[in-house]
PDB file of C-alpha atoms in Angstrom:
ATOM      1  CA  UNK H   1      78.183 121.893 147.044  1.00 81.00           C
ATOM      2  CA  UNK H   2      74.767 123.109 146.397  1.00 87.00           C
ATOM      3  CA  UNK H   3      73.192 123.041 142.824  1.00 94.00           C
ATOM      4  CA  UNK H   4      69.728 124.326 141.390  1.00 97.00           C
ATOM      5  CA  UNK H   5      68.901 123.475 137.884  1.00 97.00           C
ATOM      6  CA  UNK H   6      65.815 124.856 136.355  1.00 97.00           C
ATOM      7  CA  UNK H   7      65.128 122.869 132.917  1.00 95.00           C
ATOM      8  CA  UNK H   8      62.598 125.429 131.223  1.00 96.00           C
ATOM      9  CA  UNK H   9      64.808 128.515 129.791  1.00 96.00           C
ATOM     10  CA  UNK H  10      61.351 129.815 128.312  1.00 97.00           C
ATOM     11  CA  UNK H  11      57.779 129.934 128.943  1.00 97.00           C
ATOM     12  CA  UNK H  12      54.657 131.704 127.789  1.00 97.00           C
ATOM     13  CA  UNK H  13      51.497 131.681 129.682  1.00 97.00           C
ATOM     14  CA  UNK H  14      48.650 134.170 128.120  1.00 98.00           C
ATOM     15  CA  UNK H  15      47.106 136.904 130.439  1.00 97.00           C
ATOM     16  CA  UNK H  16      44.653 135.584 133.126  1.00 97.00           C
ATOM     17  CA  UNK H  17      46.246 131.856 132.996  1.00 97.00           C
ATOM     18  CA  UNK H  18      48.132 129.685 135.185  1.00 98.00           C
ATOM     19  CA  UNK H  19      51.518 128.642 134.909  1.00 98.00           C
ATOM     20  CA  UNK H  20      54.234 126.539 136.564  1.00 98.00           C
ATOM     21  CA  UNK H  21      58.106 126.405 136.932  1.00 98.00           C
ATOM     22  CA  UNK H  22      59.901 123.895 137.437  1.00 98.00           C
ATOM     23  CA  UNK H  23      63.010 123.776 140.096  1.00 98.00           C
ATOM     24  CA  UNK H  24      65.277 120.703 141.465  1.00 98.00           C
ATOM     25  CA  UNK H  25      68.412 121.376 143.741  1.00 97.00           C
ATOM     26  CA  UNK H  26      70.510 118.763 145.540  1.00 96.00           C
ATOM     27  CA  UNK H  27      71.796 119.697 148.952  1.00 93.00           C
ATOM     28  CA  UNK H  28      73.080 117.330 151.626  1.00 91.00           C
ATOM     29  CA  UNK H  29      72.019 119.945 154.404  1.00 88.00           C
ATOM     30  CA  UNK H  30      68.941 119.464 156.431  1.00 86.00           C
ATOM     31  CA  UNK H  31      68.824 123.169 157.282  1.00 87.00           C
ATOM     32  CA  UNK H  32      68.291 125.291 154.391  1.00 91.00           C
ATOM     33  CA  UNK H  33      65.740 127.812 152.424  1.00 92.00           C
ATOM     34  CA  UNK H  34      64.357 127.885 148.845  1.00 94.00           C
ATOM     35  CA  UNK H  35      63.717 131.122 146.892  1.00 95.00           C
ATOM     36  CA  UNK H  36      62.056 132.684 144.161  1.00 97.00           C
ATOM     37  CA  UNK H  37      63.492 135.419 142.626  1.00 96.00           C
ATOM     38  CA  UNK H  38      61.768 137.588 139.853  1.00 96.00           C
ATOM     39  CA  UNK H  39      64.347 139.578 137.855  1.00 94.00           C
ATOM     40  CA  UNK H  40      61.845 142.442 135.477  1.00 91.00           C
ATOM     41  CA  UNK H  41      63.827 144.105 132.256  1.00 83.00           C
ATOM     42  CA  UNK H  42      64.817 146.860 134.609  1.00 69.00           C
ATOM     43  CA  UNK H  43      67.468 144.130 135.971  1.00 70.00           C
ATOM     44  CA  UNK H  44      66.388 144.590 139.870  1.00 87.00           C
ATOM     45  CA  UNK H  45      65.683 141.495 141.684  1.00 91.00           C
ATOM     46  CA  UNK H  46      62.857 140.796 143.883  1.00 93.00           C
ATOM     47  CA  UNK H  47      62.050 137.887 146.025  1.00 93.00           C
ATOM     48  CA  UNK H  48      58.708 136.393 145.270  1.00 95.00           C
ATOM     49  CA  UNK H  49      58.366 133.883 147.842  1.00 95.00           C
ATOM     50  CA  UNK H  50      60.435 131.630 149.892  1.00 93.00           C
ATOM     51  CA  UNK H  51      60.334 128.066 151.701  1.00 94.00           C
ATOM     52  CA  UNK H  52      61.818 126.803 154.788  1.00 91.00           C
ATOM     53  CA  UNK H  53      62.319 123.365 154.691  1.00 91.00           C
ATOM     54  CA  UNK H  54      61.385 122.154 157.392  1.00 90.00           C
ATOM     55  CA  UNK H  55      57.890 123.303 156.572  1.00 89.00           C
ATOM     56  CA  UNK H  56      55.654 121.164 155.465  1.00 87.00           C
ATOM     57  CA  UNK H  57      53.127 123.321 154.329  1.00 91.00           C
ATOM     58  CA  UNK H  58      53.452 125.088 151.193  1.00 94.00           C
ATOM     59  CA  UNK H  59      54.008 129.031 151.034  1.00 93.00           C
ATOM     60  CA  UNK H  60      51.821 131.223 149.258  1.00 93.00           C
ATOM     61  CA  UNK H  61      52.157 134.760 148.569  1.00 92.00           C
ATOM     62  CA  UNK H  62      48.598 136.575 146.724  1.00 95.00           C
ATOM     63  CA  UNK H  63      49.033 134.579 143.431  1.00 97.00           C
ATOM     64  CA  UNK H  64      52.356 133.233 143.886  1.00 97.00           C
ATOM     65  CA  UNK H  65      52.311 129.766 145.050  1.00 97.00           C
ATOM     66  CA  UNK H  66      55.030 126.962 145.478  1.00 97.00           C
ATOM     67  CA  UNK H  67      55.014 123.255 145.456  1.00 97.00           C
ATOM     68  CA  UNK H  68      57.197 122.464 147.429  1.00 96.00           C
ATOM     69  CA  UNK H  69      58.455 118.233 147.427  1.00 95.00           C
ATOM     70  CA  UNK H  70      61.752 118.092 150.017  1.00 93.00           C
ATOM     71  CA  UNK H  71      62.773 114.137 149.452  1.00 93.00           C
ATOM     72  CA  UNK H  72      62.203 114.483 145.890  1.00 95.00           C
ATOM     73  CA  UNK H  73      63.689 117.895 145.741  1.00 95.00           C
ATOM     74  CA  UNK H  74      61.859 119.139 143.694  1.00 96.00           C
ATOM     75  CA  UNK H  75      60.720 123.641 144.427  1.00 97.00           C
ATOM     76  CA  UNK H  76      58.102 124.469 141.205  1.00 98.00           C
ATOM     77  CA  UNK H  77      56.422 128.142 140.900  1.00 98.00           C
ATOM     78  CA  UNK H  78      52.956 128.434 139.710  1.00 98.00           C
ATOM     79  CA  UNK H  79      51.560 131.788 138.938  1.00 98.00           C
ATOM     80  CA  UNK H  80      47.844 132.055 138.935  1.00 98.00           C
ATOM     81  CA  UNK H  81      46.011 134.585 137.030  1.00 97.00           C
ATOM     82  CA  UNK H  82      49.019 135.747 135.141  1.00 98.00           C
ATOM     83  CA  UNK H  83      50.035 139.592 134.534  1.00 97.00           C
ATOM     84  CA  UNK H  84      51.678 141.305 132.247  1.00 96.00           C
ATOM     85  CA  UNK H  85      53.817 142.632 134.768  1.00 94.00           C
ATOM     86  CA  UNK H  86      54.529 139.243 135.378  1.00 96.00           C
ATOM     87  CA  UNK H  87      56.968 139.119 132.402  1.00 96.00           C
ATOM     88  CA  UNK H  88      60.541 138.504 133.714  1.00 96.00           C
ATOM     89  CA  UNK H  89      63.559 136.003 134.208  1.00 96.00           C
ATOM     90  CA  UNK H  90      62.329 134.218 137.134  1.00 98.00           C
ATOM     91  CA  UNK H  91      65.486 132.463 139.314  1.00 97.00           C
ATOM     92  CA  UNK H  92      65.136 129.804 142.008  1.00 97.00           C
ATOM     93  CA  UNK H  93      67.772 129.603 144.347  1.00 96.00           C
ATOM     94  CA  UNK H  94      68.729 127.774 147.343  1.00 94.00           C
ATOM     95  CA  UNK H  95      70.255 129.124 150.758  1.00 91.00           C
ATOM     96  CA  UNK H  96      71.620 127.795 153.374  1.00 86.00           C
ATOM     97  CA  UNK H  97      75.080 127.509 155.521  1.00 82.00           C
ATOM     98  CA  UNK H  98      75.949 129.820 158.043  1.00 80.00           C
ATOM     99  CA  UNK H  99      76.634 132.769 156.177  1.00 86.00           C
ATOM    100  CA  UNK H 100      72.761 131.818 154.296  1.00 86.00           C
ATOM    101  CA  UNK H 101      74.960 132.442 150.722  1.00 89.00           C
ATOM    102  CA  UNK H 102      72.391 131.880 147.837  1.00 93.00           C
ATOM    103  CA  UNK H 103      72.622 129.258 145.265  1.00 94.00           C
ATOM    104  CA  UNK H 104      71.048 130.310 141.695  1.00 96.00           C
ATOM    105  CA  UNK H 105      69.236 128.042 138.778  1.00 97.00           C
ATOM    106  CA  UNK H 106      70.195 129.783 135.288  1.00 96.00           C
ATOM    107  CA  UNK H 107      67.019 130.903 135.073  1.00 97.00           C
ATOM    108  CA  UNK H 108      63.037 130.882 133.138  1.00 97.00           C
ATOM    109  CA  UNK H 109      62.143 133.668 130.692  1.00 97.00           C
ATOM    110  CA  UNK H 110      58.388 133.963 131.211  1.00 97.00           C
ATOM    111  CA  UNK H 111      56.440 135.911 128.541  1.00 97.00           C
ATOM    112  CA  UNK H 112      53.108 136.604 129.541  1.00 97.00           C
ATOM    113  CA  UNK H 113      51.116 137.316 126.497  1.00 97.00           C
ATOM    114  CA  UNK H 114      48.132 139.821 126.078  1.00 96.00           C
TER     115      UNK H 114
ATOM    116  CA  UNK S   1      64.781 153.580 153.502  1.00 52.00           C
ATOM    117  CA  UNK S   2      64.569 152.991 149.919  1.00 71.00           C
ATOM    118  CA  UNK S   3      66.265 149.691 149.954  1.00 91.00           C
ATOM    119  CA  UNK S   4      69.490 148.807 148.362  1.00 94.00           C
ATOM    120  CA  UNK S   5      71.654 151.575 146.685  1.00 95.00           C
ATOM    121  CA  UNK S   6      74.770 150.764 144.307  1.00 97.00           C
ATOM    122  CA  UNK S   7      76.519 153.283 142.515  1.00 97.00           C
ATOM    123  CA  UNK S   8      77.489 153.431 139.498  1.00 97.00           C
ATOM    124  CA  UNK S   9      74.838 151.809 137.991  1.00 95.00           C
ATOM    125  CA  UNK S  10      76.660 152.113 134.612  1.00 96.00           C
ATOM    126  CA  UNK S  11      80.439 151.778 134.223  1.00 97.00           C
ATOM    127  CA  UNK S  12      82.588 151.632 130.827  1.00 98.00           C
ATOM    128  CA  UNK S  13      86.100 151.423 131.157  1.00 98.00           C
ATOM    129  CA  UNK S  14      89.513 150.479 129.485  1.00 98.00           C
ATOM    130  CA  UNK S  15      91.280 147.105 130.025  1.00 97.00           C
ATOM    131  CA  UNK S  16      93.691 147.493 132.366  1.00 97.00           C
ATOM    132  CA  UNK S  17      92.145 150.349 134.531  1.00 98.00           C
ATOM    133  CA  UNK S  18      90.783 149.984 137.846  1.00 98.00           C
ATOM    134  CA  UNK S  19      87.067 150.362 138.732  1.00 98.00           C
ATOM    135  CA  UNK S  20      85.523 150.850 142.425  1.00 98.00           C
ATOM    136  CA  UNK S  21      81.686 149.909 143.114  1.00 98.00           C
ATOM    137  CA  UNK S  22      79.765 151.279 146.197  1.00 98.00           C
ATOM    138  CA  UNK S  23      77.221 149.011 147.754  1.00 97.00           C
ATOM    139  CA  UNK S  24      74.836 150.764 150.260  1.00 97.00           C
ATOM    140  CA  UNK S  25      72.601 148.150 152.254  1.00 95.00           C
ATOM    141  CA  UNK S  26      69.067 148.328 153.923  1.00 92.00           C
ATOM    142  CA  UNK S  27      70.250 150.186 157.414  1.00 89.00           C
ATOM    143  CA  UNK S  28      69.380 147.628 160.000  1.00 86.00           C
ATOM    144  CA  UNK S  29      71.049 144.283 157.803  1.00 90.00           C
ATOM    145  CA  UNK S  30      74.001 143.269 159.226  1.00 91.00           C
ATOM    146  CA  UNK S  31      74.473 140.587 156.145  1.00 93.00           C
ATOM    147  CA  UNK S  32      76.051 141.539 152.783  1.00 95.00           C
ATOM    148  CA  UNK S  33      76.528 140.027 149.755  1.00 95.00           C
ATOM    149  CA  UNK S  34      78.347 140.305 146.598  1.00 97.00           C
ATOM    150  CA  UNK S  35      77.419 138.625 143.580  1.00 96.00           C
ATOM    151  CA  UNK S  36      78.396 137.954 139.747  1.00 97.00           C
ATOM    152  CA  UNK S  37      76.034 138.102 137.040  1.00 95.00           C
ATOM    153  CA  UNK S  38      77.130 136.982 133.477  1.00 94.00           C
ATOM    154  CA  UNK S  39      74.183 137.389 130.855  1.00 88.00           C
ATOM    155  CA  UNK S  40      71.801 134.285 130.470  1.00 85.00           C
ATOM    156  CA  UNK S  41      73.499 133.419 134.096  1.00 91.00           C
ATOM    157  CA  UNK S  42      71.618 132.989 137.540  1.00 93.00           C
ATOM    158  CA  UNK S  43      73.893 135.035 139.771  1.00 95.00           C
ATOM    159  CA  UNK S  44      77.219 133.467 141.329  1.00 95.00           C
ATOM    160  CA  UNK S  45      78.558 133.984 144.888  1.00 95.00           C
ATOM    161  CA  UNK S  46      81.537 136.366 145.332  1.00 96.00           C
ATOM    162  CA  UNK S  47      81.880 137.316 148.885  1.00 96.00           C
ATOM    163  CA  UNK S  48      79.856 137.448 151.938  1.00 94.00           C
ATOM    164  CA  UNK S  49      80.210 140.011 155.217  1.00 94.00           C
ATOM    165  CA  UNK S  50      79.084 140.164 158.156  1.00 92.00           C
ATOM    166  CA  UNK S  51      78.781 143.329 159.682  1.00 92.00           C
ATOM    167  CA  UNK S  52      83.031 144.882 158.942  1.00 93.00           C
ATOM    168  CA  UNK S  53      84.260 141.293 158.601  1.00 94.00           C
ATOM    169  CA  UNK S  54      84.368 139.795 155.669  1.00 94.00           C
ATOM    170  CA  UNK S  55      83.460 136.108 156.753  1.00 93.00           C
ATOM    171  CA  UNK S  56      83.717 134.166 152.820  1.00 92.00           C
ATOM    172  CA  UNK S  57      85.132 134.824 149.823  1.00 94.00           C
ATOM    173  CA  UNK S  58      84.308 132.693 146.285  1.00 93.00           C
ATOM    174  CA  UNK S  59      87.315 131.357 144.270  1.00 89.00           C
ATOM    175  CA  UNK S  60      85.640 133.524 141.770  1.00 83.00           C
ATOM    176  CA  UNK S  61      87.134 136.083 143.409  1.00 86.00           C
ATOM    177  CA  UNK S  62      90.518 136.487 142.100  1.00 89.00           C
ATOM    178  CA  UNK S  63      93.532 138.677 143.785  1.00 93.00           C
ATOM    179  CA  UNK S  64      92.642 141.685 141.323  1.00 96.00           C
ATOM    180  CA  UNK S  65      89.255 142.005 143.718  1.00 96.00           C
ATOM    181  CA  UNK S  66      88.726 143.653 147.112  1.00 96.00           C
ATOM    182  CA  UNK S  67      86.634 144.101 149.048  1.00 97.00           C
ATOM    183  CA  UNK S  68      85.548 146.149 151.992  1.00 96.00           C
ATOM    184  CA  UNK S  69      82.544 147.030 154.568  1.00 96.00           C
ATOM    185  CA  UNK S  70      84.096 149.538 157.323  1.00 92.00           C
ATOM    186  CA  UNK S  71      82.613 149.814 160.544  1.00 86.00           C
ATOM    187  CA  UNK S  72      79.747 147.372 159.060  1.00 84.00           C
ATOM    188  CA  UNK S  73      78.007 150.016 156.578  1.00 90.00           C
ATOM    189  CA  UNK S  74      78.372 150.681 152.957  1.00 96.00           C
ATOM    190  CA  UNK S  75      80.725 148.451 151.274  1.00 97.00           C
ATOM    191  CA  UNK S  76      83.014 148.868 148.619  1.00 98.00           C
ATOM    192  CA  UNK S  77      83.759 146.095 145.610  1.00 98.00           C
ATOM    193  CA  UNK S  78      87.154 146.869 143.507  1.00 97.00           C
ATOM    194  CA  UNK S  79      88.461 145.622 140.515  1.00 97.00           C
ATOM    195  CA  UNK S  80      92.288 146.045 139.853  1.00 97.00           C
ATOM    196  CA  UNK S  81      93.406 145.442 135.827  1.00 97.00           C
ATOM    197  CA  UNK S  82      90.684 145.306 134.734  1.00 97.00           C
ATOM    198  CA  UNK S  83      90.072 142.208 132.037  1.00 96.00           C
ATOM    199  CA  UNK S  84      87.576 142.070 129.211  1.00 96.00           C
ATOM    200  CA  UNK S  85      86.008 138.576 131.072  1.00 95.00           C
ATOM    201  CA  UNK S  86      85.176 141.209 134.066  1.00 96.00           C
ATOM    202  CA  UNK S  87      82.765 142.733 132.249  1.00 97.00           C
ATOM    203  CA  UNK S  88      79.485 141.447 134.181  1.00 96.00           C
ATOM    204  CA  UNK S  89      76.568 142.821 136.403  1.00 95.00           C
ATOM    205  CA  UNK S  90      77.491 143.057 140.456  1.00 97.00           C
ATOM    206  CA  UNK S  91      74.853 142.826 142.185  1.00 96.00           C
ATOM    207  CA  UNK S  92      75.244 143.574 146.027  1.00 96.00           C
ATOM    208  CA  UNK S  93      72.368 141.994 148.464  1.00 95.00           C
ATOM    209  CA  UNK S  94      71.829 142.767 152.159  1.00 94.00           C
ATOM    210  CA  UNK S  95      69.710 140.953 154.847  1.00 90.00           C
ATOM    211  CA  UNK S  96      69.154 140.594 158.834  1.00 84.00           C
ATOM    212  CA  UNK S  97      71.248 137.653 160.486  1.00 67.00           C
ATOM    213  CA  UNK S  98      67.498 136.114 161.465  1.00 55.00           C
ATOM    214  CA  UNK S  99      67.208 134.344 158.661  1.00 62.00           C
ATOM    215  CA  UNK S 100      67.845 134.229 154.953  1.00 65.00           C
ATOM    216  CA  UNK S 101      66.175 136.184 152.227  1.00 74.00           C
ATOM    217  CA  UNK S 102      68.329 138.657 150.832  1.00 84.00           C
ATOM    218  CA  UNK S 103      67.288 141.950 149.178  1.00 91.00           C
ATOM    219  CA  UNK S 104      69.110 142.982 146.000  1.00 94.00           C
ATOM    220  CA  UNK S 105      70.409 146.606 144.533  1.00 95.00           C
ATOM    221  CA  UNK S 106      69.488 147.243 140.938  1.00 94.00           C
ATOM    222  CA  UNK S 107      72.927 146.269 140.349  1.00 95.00           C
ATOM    223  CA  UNK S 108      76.424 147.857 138.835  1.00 96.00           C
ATOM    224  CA  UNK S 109      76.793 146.998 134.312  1.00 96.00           C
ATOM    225  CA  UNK S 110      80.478 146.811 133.981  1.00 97.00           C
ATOM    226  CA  UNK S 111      81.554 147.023 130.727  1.00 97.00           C
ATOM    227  CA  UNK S 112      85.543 146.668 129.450  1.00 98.00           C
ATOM    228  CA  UNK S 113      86.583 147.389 126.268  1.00 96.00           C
TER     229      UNK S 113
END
């Protein structure tokens, strides 16, 4: 079985700053996809970016960026120039299998402060 | 298309009762998901279909649930006797069978009391 732990259950990053979260998962698939999920107050979730891992190269999505490490499995987040909008439970999660079921972390509560 | 649709997004009910959620996908996804989400919880796995069939089902999912997806549309998630340890967001995701990535409704609050 699949498991995702994120370590950080809060952060705070102040407007226009950088920040990173972290993400580990153990998987003994070769085939599979990381996520990250942003879930906002209003409870929806969106996908911020995701990884296929058998990609080398990092994905990046306008200031969403991963670091992505696949034999130390290790899938961090950073943020650059940070938004207030950018306030929200962010989830990693892994997916994989043949029905591509997703895998969550519990979860990091970033605050970004004005 | 305005994405994923659940209905109700809001349901109270008594312990005991049963409750029925509707799950409308993005048109073209063949993929559909069902998830748990307890509060302070990442969301957990309930059941997965694929087009009408319903292809894997969580041992979260107990005999009091059921669920549907006729002719591989809208599905349907229902909870029979209700419990008080029910009471959780459902989230329902949909995606294409190319490849992972699933997009999520704004989910169903289920409350018992």
């Amino acid at each position: 079985a699949q498991t995702v732990t994120q370590s950080q259950p809060e952060m705070s990053v102040q407007e226009a700053e950088t920040v990173t979260l972290s993400c580990t998962y153990d998987t003994s698939e070769n085939n599979y996809y990381l996520f990250w999920y942003k879930q906002p107050p209003s409870r929806q979730m969106i996908l911020v970016i995701r990884q296929e891992a058998y990609k080398q190269q990092n994905a990046t999505e306008n200031r969403f960026s991963v670091n992505f490490q696949k034999a130390a499995k290790s899938f961090s987040l950073k943020i650059s120039d940070s938004q207030l909008g950018d306030t929200a439970m962010y989830f990693c999660a892994w997916g994989g299998g043949s029905n591509y079921k997703l895998t969550f972390g519990k979860g990091t509560l970033l605050t970004v402060n004005p | 298309d305005t994405g994923v649709s659940q209905d109700p997004r809001h349901k109270i009910t008594k312990r005991g009762q049963n409750v029925t959620f509707r799950c409308d996908p993005i048109s073209e996804h063949n993929r559909l998901y069902w998830y748990r989400q307890t509060l302070g919880q990442g969301p957990e796995f309930l059941t997965y279909f694929q087009n009408e069939a319903q292809l894997e089902k969580s041992r979260l999912l107990s005999d009091r649930f059921s669920a549907e997806r006729p002719k591989g549309s809208f599905s349907t998630l229902e909870i029979q006797r209700t419990e008080q340890g029910d009471s959780a967001m459902y989230l329902c995701a949909s995606s294409l069978g190319s490849g992972p990535g699933a997009f999520f409704g704004q989910g169903t609050r289920l409350t018992v009391v």
